[in-house]
PDB file of C-alpha atoms and ligand atoms in Angstrom:
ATOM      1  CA  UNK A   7     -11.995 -17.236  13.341  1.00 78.00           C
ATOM      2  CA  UNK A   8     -10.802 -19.220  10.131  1.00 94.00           C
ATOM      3  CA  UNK A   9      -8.132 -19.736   8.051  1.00 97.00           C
ATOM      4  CA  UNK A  10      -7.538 -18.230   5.063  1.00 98.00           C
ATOM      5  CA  UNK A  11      -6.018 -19.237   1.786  1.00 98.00           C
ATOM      6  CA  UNK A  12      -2.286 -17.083   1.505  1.00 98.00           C
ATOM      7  CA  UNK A  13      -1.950 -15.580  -1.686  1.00 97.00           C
ATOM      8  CA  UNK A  14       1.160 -16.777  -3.611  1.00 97.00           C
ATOM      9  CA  UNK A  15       4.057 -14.958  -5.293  1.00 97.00           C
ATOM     10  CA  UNK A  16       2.451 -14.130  -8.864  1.00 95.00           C
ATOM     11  CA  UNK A  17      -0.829 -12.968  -7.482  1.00 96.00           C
ATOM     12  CA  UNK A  18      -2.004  -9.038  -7.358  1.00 94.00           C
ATOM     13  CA  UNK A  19      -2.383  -8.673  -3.824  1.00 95.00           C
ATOM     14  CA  UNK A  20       0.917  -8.628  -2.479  1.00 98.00           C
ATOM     15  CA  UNK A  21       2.330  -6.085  -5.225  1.00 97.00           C
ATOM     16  CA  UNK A  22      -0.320  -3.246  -4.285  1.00 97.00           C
ATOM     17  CA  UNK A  23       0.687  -0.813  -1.658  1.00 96.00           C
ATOM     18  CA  UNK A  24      -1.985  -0.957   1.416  1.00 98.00           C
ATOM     19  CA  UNK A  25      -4.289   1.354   2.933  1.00 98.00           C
ATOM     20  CA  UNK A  26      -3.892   3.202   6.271  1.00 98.00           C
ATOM     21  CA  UNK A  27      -6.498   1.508   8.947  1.00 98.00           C
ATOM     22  CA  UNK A  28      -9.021   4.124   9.946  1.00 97.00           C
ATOM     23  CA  UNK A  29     -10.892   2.322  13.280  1.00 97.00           C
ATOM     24  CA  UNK A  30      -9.729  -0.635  14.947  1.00 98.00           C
ATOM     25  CA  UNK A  31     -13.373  -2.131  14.535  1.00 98.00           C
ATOM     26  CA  UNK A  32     -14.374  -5.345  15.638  1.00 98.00           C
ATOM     27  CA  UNK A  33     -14.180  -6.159  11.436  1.00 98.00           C
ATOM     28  CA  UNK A  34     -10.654  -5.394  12.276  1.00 98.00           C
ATOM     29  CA  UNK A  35     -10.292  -7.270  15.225  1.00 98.00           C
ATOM     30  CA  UNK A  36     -11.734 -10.293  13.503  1.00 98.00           C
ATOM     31  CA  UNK A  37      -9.261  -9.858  10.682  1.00 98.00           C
ATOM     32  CA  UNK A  38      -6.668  -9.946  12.716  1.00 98.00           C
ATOM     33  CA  UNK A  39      -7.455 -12.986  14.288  1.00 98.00           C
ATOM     34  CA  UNK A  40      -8.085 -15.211  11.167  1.00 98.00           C
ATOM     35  CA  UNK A  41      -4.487 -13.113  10.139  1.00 98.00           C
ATOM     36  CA  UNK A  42      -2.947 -15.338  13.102  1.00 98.00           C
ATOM     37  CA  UNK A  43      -5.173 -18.201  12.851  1.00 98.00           C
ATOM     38  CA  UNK A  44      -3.291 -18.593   9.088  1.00 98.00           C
ATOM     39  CA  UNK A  45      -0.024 -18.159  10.741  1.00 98.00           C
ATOM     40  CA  UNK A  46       0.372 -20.573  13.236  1.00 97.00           C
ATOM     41  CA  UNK A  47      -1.458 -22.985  10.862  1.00 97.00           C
ATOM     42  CA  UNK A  48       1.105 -22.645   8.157  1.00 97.00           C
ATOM     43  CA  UNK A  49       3.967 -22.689  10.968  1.00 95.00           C
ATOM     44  CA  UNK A  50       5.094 -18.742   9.934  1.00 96.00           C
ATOM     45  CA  UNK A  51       6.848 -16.184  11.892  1.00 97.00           C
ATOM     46  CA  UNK A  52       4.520 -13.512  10.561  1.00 98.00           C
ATOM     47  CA  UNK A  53       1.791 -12.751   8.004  1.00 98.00           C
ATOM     48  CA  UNK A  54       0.980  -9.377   6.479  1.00 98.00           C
ATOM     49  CA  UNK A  55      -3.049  -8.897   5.801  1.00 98.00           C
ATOM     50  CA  UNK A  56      -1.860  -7.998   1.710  1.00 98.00           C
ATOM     51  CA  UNK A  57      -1.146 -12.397   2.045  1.00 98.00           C
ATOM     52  CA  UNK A  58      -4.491 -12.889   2.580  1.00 98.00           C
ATOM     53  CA  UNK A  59      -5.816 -10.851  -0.177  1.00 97.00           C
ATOM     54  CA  UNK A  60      -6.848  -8.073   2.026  1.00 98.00           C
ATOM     55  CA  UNK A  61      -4.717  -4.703   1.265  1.00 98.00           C
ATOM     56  CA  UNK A  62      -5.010  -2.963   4.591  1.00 98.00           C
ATOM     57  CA  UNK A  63      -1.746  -1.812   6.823  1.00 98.00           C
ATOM     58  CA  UNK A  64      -1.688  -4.699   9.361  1.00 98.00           C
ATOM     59  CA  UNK A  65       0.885  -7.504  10.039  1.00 98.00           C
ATOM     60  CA  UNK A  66       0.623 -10.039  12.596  1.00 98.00           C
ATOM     61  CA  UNK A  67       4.175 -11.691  13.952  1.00 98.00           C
ATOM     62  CA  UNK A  68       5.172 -14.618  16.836  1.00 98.00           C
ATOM     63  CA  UNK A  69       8.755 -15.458  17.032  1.00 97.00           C
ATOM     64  CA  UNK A  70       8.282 -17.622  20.205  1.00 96.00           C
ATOM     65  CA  UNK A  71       9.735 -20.823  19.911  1.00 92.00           C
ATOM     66  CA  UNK A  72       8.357 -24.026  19.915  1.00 86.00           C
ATOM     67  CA  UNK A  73       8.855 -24.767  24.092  1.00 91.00           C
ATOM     68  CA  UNK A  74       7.914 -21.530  24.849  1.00 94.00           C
ATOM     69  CA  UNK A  75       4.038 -19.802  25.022  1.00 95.00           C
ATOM     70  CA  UNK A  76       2.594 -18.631  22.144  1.00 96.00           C
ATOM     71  CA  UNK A  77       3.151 -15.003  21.826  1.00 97.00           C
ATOM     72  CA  UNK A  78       1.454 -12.822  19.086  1.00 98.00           C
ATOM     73  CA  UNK A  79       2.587  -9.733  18.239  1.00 98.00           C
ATOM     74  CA  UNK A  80       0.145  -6.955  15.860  1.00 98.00           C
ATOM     75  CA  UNK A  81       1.187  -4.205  14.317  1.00 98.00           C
ATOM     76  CA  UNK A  82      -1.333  -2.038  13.101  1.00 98.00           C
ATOM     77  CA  UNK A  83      -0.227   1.072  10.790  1.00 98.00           C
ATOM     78  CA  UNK A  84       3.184   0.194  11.737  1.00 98.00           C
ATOM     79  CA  UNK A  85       5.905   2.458  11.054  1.00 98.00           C
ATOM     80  CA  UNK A  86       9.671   2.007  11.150  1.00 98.00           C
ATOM     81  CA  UNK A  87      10.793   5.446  13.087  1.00 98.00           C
ATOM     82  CA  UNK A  88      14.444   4.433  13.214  1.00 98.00           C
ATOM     83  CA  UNK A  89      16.968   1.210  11.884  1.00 97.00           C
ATOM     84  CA  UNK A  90      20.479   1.088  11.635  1.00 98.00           C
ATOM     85  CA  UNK A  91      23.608  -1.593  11.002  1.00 97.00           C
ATOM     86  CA  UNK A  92      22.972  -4.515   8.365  1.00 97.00           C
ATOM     87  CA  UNK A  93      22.675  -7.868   8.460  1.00 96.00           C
ATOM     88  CA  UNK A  94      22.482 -10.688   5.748  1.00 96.00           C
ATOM     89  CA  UNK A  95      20.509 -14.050   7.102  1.00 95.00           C
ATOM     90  CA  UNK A  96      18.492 -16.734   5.113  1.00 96.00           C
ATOM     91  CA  UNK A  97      14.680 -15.392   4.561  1.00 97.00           C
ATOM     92  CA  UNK A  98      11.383 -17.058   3.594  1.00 97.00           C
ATOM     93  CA  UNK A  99       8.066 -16.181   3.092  1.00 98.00           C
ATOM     94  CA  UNK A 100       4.589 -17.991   3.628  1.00 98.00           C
ATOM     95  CA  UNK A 101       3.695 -17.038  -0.107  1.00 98.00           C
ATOM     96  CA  UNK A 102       6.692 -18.398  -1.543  1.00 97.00           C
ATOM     97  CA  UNK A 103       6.579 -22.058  -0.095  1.00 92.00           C
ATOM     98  CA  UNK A 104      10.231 -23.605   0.415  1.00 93.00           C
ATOM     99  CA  UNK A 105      12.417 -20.537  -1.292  1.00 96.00           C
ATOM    100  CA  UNK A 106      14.970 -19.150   0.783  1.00 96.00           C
ATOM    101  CA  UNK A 107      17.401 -16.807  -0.139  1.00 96.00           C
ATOM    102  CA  UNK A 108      19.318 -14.489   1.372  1.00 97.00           C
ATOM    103  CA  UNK A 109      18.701 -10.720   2.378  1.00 97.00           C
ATOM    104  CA  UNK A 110      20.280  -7.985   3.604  1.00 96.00           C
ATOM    105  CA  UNK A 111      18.443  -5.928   6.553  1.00 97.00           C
ATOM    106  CA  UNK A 112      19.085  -3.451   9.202  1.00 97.00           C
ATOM    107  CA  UNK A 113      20.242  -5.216  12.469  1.00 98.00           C
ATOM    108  CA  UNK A 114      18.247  -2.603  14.811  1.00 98.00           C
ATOM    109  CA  UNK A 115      15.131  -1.490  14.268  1.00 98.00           C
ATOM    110  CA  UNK A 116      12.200   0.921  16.027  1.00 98.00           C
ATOM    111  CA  UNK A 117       8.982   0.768  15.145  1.00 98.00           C
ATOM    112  CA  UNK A 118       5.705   2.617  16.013  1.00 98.00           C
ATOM    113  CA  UNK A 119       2.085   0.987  15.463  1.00 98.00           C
ATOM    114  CA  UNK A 120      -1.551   0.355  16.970  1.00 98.00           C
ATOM    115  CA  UNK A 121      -2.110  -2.541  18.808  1.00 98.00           C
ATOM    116  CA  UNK A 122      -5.304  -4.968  18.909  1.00 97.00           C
ATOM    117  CA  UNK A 123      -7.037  -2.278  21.530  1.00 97.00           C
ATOM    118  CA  UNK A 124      -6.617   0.708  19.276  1.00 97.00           C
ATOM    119  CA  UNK A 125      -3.621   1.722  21.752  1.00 98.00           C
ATOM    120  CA  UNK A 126      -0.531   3.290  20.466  1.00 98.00           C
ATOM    121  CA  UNK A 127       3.161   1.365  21.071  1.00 98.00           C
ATOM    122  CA  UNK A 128       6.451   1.598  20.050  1.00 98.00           C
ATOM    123  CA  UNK A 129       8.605  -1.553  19.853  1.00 98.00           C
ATOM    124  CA  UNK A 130      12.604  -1.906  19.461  1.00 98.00           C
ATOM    125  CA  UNK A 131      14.445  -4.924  17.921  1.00 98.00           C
ATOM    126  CA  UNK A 132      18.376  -5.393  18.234  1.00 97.00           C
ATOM    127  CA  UNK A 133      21.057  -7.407  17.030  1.00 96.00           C
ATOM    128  CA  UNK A 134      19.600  -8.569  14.232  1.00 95.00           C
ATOM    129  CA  UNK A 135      17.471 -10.822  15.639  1.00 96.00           C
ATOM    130  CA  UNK A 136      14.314 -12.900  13.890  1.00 97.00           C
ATOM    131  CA  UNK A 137      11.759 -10.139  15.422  1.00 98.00           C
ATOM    132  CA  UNK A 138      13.826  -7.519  13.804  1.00 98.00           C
ATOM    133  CA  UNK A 139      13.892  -9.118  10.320  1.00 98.00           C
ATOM    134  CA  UNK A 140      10.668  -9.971  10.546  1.00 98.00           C
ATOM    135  CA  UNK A 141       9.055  -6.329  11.407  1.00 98.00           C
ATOM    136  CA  UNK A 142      11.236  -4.979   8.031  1.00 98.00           C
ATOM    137  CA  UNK A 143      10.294  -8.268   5.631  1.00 98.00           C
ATOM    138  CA  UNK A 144       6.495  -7.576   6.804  1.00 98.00           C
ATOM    139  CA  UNK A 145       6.535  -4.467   6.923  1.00 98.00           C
ATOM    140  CA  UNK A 146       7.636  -4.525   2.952  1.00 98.00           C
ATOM    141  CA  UNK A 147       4.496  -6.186   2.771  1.00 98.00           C
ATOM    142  CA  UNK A 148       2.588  -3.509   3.015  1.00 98.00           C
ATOM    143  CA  UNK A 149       4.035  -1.424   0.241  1.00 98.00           C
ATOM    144  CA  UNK A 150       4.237  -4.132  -2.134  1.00 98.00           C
ATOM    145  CA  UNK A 151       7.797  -5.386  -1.640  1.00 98.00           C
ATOM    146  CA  UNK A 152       8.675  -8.524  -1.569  1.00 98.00           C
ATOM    147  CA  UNK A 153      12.025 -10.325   0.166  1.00 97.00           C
ATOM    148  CA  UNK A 154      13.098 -11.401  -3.414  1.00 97.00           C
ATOM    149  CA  UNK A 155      13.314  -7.714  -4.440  1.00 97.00           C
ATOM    150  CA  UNK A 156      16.425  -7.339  -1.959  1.00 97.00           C
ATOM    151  CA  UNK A 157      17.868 -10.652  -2.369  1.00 96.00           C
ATOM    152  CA  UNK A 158      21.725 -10.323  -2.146  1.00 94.00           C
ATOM    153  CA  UNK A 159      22.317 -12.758  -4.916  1.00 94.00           C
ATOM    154  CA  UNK A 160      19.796 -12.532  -7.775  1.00 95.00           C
ATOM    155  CA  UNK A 161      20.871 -15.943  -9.570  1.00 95.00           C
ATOM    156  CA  UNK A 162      20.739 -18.098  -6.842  1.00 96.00           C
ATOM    157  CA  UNK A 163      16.931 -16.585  -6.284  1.00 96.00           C
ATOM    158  CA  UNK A 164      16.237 -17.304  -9.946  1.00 96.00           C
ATOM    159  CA  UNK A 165      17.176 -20.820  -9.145  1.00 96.00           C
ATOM    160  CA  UNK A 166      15.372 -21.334  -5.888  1.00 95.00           C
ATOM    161  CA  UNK A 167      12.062 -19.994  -7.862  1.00 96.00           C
ATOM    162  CA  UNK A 168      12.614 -22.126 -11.002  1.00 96.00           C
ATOM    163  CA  UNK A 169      13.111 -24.955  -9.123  1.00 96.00           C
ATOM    164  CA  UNK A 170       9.284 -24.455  -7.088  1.00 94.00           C
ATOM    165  CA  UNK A 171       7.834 -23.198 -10.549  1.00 94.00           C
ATOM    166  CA  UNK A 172       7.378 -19.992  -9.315  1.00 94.00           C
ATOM    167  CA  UNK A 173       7.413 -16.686 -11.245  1.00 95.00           C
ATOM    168  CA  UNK A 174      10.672 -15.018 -12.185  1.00 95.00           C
ATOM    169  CA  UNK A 175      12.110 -11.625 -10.032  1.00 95.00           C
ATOM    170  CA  UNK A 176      11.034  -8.881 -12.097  1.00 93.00           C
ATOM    171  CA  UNK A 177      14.332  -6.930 -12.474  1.00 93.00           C
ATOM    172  CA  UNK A 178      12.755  -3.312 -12.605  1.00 94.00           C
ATOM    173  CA  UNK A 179      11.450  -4.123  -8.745  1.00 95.00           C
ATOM    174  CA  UNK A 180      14.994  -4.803  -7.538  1.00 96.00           C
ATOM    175  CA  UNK A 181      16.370  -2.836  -4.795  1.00 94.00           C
ATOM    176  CA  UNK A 182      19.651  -2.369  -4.093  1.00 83.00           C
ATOM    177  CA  UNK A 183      20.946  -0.798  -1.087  1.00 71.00           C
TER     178      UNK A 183
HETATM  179 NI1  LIG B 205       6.467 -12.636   3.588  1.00 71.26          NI
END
C-alpha cells in the first residue's frame, strides 16, 4: 500500500470522464487500497481514483467519525439508480485544499456498485446526510465534474479560489439545476 500524490484542481485527470472496471483484479484491489491509504492520510471523507491520476470508475468513502471504527466504504462502477429532494450544505474536496462552497444535492440517494470482492450491492442514503453527499460529489468524479461546477453562488467560489491561487470556474462547465 502507499500513498499517492492527489491531483489538484487545474490538472487533466479529474476533467476526463473514467472507464468502466472490467475485473476486480488484485491490480484493482491494490488500487483501491493505496485509494484509502490517501484518504485517511489527508483526513477526507472520500477519494475518487480520477484524484489520483488514475481514470478508472472507482471511489472509495468513510464517513465514520473520529470516536467511532474506521469504516471504508468502495464503490466500484457505481451507479446512482434513484435520488430525490435537495439539499444545499458546505462542500470540499481533497483536490481543492481549504475551498468550501456551497452545493446543492439530492437529499436521498440509491446507488448500485461492485464491492472489493467483485460482489454486487446496492446502498441507500437519506436525509441528506454526509454519505449521501458524498456518493453524488464522488460520483461526479468520475465523469469529470467537479463540486465547483454546481456551486450555488458562483462569486463567492471565485473568491474562495482566488484567495488559495487556484484556477478560475470555467463558466461553460457550470451546471445549473
Ligand atoms: Ni472531490
Amino acid at each position: 500500500m502507499a500513498i499517492k500524490r492527489i491531483v489538484k484542481y487545474g490538472e487533466q485527470s479529474l476533467r476526463e470522464p473514467s472507464k468502466e472496471v472490467f475485473k476486480v483484479s488484485k491490480k484493482i484491489q491494490d488500487l483501491v487500497h493505496d485509494m484509502l491509504e490517501t484518504m485517511y492520510s489527508a483526513n477526507g471523507v472520500g477519494l475518487a481514483a480520477p484524484q489520483i491520476g488514475v481514470n478508472l470508475r472507482i471511489f472509495v468513502i468513510d464517513v465514520s467519525s473520529e470516536n467511532e471504527p474506521l469504516n471504508p466504504l468502495v464503490f466500484i462502477n457505481p451507479k446512482i439508480i434513484k435520488k430525490s429532494g435537495s439539499i444545499c450544505t458546505q462542500e470540499g474536496c481533497l483536490s481543492f485544499p481549504e475551498v468550501y462552497s456551497d452545493v446543492k444535492r439530492a437529499e436521498y440517494v440509491m446507488v448500485k456498485a461492485t464491492d472489493l470482492k467483485g460482489r454486487s450491492f446496492v446502498m441507500e442514503a437519506k436525509d441528506g446526510s454526509l454519505l449521501a453527499r458524498a456518493i453524488q460529489h464522488e460520483y461526479d468524479h468520475l465523469e469529470g465534474i467537479l463540486f465547483v461546477d454546481r456551486c450555488a453562488d458562483v462569486e463567492a467560489t471565485e473568491q474562495e479560489l482566488a484567495k488559495h491561487s487556484l484556477p478560475k470556474i470555467q463558466q461553460d462547465r457550470l451546471i445549473k439545476d
